[in-house]
Coordinates of C-alpha atoms in Angstrom, one line a residue:
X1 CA -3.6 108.6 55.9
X2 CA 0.2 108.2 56.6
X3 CA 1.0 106.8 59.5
X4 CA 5.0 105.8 60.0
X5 CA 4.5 103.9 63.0
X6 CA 1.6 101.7 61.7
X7 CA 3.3 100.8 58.7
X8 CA 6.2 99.5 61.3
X9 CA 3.9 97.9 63.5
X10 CA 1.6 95.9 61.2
X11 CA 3.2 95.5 58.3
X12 CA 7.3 95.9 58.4
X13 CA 8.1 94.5 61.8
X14 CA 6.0 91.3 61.5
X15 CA 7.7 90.4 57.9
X16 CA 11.1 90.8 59.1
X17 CA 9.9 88.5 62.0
X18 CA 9.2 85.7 60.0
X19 CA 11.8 86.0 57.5
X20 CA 14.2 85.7 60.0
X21 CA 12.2 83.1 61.5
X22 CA 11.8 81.0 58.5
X23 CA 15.5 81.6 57.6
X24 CA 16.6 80.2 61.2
X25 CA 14.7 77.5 61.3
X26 CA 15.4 76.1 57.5
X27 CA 18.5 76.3 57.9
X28 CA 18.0 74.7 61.3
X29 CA 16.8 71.8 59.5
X30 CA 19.3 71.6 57.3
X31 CA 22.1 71.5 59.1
X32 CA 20.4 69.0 61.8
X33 CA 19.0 66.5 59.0
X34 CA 21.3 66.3 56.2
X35 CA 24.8 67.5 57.5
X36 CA 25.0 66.6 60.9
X37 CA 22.9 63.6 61.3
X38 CA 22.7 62.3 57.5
X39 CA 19.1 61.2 57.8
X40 CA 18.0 61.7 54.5
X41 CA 20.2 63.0 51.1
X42 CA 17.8 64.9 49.0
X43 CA 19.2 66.5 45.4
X44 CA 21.9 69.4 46.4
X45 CA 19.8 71.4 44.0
X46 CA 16.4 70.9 45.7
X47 CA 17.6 71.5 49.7
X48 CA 19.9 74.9 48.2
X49 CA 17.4 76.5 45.8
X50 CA 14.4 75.0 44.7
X51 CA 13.0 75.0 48.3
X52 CA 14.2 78.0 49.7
X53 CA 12.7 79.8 46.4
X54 CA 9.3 78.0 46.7
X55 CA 9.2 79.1 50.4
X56 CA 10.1 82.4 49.6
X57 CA 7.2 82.4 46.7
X58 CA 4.7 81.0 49.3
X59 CA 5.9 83.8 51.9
X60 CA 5.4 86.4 49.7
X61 CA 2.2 85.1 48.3
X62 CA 0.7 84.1 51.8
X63 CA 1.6 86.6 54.4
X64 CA 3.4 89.6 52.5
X65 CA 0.7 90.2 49.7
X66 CA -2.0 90.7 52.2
X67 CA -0.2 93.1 54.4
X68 CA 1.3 95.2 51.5
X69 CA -2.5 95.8 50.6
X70 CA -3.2 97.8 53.3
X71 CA -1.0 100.5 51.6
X72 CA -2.5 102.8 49.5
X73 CA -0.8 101.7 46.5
X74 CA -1.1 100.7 42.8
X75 CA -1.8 96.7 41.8
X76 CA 1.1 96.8 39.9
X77 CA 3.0 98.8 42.9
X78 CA 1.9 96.2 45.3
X79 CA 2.6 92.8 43.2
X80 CA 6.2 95.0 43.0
X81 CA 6.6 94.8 46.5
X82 CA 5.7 90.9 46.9
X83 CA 8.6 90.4 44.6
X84 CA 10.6 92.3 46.1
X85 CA 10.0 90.0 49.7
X86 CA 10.6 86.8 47.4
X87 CA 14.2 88.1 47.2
X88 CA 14.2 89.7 50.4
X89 CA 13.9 86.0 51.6
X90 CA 14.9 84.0 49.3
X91 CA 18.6 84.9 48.1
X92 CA 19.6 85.3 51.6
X93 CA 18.5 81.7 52.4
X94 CA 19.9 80.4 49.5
X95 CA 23.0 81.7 50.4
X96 CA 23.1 80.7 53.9
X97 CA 22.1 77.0 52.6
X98 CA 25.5 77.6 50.6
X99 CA 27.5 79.0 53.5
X100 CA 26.4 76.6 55.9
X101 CA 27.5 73.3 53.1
X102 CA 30.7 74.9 52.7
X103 CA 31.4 76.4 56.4
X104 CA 30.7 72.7 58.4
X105 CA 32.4 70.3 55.5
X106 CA 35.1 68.6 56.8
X107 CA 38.4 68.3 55.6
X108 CA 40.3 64.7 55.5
X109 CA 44.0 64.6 54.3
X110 CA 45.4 61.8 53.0
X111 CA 48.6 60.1 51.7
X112 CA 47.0 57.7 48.9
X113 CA 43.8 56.7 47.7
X114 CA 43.8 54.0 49.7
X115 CA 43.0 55.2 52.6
X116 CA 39.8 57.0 51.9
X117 CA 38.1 54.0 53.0
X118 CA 39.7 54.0 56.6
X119 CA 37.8 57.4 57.4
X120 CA 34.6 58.7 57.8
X121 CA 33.3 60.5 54.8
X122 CA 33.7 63.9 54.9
X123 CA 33.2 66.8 52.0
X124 CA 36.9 67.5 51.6
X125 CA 39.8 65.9 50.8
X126 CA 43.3 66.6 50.6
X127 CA 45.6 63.8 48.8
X128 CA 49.2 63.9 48.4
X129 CA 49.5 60.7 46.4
X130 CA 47.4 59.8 43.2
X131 CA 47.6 58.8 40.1
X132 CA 44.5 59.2 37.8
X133 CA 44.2 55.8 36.0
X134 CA 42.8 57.1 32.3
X135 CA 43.1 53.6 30.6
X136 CA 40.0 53.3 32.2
X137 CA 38.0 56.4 31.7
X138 CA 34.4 56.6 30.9
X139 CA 32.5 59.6 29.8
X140 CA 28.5 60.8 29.6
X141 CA 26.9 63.2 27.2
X142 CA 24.2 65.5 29.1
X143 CA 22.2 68.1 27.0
X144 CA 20.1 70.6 28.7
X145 CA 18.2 73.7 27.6
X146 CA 20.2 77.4 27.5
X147 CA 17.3 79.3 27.8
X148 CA 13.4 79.5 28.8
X149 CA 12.5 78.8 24.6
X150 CA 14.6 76.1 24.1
X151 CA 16.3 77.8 21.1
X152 CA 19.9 77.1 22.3
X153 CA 21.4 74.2 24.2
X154 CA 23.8 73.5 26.6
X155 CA 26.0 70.2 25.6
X156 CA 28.3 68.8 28.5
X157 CA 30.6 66.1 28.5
X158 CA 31.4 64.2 32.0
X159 CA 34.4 62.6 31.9
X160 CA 35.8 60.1 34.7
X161 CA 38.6 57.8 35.9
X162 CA 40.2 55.8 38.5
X163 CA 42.0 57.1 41.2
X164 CA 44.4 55.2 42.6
X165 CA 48.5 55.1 44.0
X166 CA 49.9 53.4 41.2
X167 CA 48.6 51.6 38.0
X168 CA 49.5 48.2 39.5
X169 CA 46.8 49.0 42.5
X170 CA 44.1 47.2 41.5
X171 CA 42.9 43.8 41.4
X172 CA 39.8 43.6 40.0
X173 CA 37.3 46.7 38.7
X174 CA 35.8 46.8 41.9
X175 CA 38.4 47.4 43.8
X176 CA 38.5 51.3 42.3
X177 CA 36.1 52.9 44.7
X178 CA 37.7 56.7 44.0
X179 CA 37.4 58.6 40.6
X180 CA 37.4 62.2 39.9
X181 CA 35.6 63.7 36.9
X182 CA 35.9 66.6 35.0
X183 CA 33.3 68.8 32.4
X184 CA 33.5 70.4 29.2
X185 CA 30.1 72.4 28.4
X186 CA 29.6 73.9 24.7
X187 CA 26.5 76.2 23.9
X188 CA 24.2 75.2 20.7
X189 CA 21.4 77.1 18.9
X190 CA 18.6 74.6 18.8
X191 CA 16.0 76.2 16.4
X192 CA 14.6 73.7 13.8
X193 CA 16.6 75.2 10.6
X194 CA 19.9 74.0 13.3
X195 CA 18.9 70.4 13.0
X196 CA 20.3 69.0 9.9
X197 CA 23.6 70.5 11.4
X198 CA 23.4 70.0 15.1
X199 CA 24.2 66.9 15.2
X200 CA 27.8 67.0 13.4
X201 CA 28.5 70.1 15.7
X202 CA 27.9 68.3 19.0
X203 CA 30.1 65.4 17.6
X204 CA 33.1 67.7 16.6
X205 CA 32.9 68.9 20.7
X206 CA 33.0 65.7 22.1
X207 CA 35.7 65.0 19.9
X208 CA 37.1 67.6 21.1
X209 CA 36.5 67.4 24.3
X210 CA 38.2 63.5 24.5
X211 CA 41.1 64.9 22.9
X212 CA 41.5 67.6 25.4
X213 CA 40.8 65.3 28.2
X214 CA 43.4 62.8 27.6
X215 CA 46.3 65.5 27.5
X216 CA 45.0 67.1 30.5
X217 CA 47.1 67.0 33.7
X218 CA 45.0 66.5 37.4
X219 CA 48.5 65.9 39.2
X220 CA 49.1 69.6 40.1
X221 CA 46.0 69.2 42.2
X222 CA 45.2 67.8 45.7
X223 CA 42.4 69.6 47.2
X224 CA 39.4 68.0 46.9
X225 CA 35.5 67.9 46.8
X226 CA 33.3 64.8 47.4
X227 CA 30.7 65.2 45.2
X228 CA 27.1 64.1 46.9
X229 CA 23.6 63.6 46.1
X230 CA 23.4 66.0 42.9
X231 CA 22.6 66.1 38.8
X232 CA 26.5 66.5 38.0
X233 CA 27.3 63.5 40.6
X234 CA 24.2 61.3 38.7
X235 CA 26.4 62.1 35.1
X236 CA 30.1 60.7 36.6
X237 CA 27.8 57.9 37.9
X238 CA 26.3 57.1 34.3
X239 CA 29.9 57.4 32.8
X240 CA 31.1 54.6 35.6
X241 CA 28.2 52.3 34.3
X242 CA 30.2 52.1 31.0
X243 CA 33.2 50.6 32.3
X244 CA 33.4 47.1 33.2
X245 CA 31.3 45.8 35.8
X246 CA 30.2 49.7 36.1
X247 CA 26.9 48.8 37.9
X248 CA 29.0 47.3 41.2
X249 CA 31.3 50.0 41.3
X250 CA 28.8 52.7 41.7
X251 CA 27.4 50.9 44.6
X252 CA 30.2 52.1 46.5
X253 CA 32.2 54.5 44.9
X254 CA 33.4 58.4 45.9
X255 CA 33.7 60.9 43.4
X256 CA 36.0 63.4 43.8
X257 CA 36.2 66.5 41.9
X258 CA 39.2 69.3 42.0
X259 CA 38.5 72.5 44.2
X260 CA 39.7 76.0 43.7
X261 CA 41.8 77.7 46.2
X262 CA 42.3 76.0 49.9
X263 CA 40.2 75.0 52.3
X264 CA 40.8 77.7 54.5
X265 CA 39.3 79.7 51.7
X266 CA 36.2 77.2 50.6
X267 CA 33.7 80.3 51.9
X268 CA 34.9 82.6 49.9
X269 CA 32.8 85.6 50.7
X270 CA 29.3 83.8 51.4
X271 CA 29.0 85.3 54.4
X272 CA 29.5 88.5 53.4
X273 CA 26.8 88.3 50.5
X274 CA 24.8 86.7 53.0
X275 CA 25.0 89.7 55.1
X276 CA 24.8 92.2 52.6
X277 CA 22.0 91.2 50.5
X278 CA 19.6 90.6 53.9
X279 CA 20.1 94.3 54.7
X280 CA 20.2 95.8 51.6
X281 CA 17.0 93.9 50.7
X282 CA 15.1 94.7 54.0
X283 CA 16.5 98.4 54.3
X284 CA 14.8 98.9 50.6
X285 CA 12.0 96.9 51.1
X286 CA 11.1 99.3 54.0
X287 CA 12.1 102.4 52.6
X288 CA 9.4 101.9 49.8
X289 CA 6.9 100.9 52.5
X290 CA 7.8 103.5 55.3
X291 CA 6.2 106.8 54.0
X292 CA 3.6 105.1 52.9
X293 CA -0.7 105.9 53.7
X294 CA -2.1 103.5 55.1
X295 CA -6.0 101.5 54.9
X296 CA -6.9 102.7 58.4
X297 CA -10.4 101.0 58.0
X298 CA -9.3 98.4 56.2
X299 CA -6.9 97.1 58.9
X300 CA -9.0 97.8 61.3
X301 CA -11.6 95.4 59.8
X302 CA -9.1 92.6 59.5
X303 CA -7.3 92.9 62.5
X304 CA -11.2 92.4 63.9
X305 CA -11.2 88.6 61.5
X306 CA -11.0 85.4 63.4
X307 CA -7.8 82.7 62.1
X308 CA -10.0 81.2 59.7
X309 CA -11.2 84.4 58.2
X310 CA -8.1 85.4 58.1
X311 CA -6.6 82.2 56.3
X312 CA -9.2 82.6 53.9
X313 CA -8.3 86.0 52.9
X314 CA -4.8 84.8 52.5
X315 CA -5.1 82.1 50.3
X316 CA -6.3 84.2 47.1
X317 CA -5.7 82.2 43.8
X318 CA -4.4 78.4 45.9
X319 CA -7.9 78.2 46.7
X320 CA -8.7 77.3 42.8
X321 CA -6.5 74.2 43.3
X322 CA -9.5 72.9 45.4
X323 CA -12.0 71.2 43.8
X324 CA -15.6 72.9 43.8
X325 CA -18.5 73.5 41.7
X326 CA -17.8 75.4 38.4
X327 CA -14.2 74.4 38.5
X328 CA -14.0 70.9 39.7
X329 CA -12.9 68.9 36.7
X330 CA -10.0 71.8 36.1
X331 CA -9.2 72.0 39.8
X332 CA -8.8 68.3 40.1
X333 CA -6.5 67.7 36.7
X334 CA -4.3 70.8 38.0
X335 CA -3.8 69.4 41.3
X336 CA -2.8 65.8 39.6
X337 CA -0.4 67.3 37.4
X338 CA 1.2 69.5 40.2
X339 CA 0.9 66.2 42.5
X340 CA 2.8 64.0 39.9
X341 CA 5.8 66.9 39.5
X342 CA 6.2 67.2 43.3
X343 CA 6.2 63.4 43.6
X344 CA 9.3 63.3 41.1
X345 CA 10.7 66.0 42.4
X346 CA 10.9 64.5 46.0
X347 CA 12.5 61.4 44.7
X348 CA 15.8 63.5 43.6
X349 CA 14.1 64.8 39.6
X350 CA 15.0 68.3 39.0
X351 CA 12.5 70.9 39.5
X352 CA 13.2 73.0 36.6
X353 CA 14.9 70.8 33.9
X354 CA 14.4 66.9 34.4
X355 CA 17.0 64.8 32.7
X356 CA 15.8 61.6 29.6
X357 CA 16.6 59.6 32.2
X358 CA 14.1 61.0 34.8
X359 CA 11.2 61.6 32.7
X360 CA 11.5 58.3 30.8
X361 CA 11.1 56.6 34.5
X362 CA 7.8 58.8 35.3
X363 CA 6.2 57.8 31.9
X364 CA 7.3 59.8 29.0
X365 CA 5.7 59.1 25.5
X366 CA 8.8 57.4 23.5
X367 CA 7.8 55.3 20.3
X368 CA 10.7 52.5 21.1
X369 CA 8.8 51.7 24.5
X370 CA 5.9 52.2 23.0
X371 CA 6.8 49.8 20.1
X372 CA 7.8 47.0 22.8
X373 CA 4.4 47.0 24.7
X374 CA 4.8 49.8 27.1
X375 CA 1.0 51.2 25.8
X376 CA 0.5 52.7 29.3
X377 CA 3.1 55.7 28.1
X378 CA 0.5 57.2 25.9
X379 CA -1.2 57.7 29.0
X380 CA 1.3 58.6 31.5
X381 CA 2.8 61.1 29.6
X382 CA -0.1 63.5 29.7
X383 CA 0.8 63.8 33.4
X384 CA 4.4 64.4 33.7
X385 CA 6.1 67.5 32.7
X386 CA 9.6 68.8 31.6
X387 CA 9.6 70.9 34.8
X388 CA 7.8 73.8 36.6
X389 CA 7.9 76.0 33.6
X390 CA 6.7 73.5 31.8
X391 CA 3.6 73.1 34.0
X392 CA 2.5 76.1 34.9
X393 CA 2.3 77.1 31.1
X394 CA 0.1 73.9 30.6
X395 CA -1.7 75.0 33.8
X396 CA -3.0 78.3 32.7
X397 CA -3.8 77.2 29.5
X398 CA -5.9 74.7 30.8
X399 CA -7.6 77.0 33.3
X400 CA -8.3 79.4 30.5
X401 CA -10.6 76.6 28.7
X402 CA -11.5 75.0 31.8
X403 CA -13.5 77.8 33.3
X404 CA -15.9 77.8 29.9
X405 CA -16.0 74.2 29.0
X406 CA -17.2 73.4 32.2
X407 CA -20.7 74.9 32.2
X408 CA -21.1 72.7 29.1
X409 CA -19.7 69.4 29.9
X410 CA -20.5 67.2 32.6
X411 CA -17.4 66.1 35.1
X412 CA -17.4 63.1 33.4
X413 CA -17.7 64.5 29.8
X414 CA -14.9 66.4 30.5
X415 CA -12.5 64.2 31.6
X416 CA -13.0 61.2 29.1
X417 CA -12.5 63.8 26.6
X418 CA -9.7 65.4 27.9
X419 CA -7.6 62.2 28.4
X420 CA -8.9 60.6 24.8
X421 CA -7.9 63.9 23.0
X422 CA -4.9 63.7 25.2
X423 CA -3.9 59.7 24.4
X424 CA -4.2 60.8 20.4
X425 CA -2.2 63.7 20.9
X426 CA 0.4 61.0 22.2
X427 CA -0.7 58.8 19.4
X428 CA 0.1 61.7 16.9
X429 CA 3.8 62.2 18.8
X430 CA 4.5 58.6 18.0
X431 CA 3.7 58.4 14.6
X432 CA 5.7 61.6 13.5
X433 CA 8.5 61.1 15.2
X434 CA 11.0 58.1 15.4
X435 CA 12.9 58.9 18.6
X436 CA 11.5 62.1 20.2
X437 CA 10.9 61.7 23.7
X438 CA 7.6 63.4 24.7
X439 CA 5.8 64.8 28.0
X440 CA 3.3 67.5 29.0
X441 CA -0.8 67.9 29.2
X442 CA -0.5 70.1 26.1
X443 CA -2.1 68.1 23.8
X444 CA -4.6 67.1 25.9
X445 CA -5.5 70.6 26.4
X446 CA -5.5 71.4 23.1
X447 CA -7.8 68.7 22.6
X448 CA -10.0 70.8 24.5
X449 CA -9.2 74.0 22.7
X450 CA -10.6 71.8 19.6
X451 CA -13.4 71.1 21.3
X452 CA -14.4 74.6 22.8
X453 CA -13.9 76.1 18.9
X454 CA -16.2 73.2 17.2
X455 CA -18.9 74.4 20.1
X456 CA -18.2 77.6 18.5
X457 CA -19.0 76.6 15.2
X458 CA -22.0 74.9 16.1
X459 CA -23.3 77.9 17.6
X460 CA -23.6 75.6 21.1
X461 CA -25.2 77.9 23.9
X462 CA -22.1 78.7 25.5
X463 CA -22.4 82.6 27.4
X464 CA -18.4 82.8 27.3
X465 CA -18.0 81.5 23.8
X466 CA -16.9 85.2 22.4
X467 CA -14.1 84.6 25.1
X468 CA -13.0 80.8 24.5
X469 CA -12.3 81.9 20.7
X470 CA -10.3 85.3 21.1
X471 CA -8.5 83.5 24.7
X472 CA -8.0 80.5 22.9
X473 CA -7.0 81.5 19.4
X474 CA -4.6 84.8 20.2
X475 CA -3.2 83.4 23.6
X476 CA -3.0 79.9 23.1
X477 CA -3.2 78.0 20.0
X478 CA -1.5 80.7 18.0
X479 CA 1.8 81.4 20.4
X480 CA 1.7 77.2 21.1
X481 CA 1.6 76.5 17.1
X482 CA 4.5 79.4 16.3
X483 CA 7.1 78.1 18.8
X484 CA 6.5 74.8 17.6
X485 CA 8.0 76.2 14.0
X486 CA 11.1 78.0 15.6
X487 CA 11.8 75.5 18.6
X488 CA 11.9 72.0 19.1
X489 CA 8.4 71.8 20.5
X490 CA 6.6 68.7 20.3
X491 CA 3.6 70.3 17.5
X492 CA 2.5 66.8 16.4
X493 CA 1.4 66.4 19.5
X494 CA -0.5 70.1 19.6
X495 CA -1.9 69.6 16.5
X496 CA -2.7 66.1 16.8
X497 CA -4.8 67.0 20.1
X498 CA -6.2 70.4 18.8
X499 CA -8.2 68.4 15.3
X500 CA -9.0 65.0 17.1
X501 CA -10.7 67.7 19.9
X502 CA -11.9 69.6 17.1
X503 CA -13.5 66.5 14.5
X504 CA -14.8 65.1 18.3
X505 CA -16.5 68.2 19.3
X506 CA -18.0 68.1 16.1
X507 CA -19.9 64.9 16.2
X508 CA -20.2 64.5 20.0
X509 CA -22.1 68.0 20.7
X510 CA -24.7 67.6 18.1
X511 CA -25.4 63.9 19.5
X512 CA -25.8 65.4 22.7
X513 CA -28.3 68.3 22.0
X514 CA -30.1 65.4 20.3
X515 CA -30.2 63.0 22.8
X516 CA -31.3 66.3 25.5
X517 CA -33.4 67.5 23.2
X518 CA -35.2 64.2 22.6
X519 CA -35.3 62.8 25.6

């Protein structure tokens, strides 16, 4: 039945209540804890987009999903409209995240270079006087991937040097506390047939890119940004470790980098977008909802639910991250692996791309570590990921497998198999490749992909064993082994954990009807 002013009341009005809420009091936060009062510096990255979009994502999830369901609607109509709220919330509080940075940074002119130590820092700078000291330039290599396959990459070059009033300025290394950096960035393809090639082509850029840098002019610039807490700040700083006593500089150095336009025109038309896309985003997200019939009963019935009831109904899917009968072994590695990415993420890693550096510190499987007696990263490595993409591909796959294997293994069975098909997958990484650095759970899981298909074969009294094979074989093992020939994905490792799973499964599941069967 349609009914206009229901779907206003219980549905529209109280999600345009919280999003404004939530936007308010984010950005509340923000502003009170990182740009007023500097009590903490997370990543740029994390406090301007990762956050806001995982807050959207939970918004939608939580509280939007289970009011759009009293509509009389389509599944795939409805899961439309929860997307729609993660936009309807998130780009607006991304971009208020971005006016408010620009809107309350300061601005601090300045004759020379030298003086930048005699004020507060602020995120602007204007200098009249500079010279930028290029004997002593430094410059960093970053690679990232272009795209969600890792078919192309993106290859930039950080260059940075001194700033200071005259080349006769300094006395010793240390005492050149300002540099200002510049990028160059060059796209790749990155498919295996590219990497005999690669390799010269990324040396002709840098090249390149030094050449271009030396004959390039800063001078006609004086307006400022102070670079903070963010990736492109963490490359200057690994350039600066090259120079000279690189390590003390960086304890104390500002990085500047040149802004376009003025600083009466650093918002540029934020707040315009910010305006626009709220509206336009809650004026469609209600006219697809407004003429809608509505669940009469249905609300009626929940609107009747006590809190806990209510949370419950709410929840949906998260609730498989809790560990409980059928599912506890899968619940419990999901909820490690998620733990271990929002650990690194919290100290400053990047969500959705981690940097060598990064995942090297969390544990990453690297045969040159290895080789010098750090053993423990065969093990570590099954737990840290290249990012959230990364994860939640590893995740499903692993719930896909997890929900059979587990009315056949015991918790323990399953996760001393898991992590010993997982440390051979690591092994098999390490032997095949020289200087590959590797991360993920995929060859642990594969392992267990092995396993469920030698069950298979042995006929093992498994009810969903019809499902493991056509699951396992068509939407995992198959996709996972074909990208491995077309991308630079770590198959050594897939294929190392899907036969030591498989030749495992093998011996150890006839031992064990024996044993049952016997005892």
């Amino acid at each position: 039945m349609k009914s206009p002013k229901k779907v206003l009341k219980h549905i529209y009005l109280p999600i345009l209540t919280a999003t404004v809420v939530i936007i308010g009091l984010y950005t509340l936060a923000h502003y009170l804890l990182i740009i007023q009062y500097h009590l903490i510096e997370p990543k740029e990255i994390l406090v301007d987009l990762f956050l806001p979009m995982g807050i959207a994502a939970l918004f939608a999830y939580l509280f939007v999903r289970p009011k759009v369901s009293f509509l009389v609607v389509k599944d795939k109509t409805e899961d439309f409209l929860s997307l729609i709220s993660v936009f309807a919330i998130g780009v607006p509080l991304i971009i208020m995240q971005l006016y408010i940075n620009t809107e309350n940074g300061k601005l601090t002119p300045l004759k020379s270079t030298t003086e930048i130590t005699q004020h507060p820092r602020t995120k602007y700078y204007q200098i009249d006087n500079y010279y930028a000291f290029k004997k002593f330039s430094s410059f960093s290599v970053s690679r990232k991937s272009a795209n969600r396959y890792g078919t192309e990459i993106w290859i930039n070059v950080h260059f940075t040097c001194p700033m200071v009033d005259t080349t006769q300025y300094y006395g010793s290394m240390t005492d050149l506390n300002v540099w200002i950096g510049k990028t160059y960035g060059q796209r790749f393809p990155n498919h295996k047939w590219d990497m005999k090639e690669q390799p010269e082509k990324i040396q002709r850029f840098i090249d390149k890119s030094i050449k271009e840098f030396r004959g390039y002019n800063f001078h006609p610039q004086n307006y400022f940004k102070r670079l903070t807490n963010s990736e492109e700040r963490d490359n200057f700083i690994e350039a600066i470790k090259r120079v000279p006593q690189g390590d003390e500089i960086i304890q104390h150095v500002t990085i500047l980098e040149p802004e376009e336009g003025t600083y009466a025109t650093r918002n540029g038309s934020k707040l315009a977008w910010l305006i626009g896309t709220f509206l336009g985003f809650q004026l469609l997200f209600f006219l697809l909802i407004y003429n809608r019939p509505i669940k009469t009963r249905l609300l009626s019935k929940y609107q009747k639910l006590d809190s806990s009831e209510k949370i419950k109904q709410s929840i949906g899917i998260i609730a498989y991250l809790v560990p409980a009968k059928g599912r506890f072994a899968t619940s419990l590695l999901v909820d490690i692996n998620l733990l271990v990415l929002l650990v690194m993420v919290a100290s400053g890693t990047n969500l959705m791309e981690p940097s060598s550096i990064d995942l090297l510190h969390w544990g990453a499987n690297f045969r040159p570590l290895v080789e010098q007696g750090e053993w423990w990263r065969l093990f570590t490595s099954i737990f840290v990921h290249a990012g959230l993409v990364h994860l939640v591909l590893n995740m499903f796959a692993l719930v896909l497998i997890g929900i059979f294997l587990e009315e056949a293994l015991s918790l323990p069975e399953y996760l001393i198999l898991y992590l010993l098909t997982g440390v051979i997958s690591s092994i098999s990484s390490m032997f095949f490749h020289e200087r590959t650095l590797s991360v993920g759970a995929s060859g642990a899981i594969m392992g267990l992909y092995g396993i469920g298909l030698a069950m298979i074969l042995l006929n093992n009294d498994l009810k969903k064993s019809r499902g493991i094979l056509s699951i396992g074989l068509l939407v995992i093992i198959g996709p996972t082994l074909f990208m491995g020939l077309i991308a630079p994905v770590d198959n050594a490792a897939h294929l190392g954990g899907l036969i030591s799973g498989f030749i495992i499964g093998l011996i150890y599941i006839p031992i064990k009807k024996y044993l049952l069967e016997t005892s």
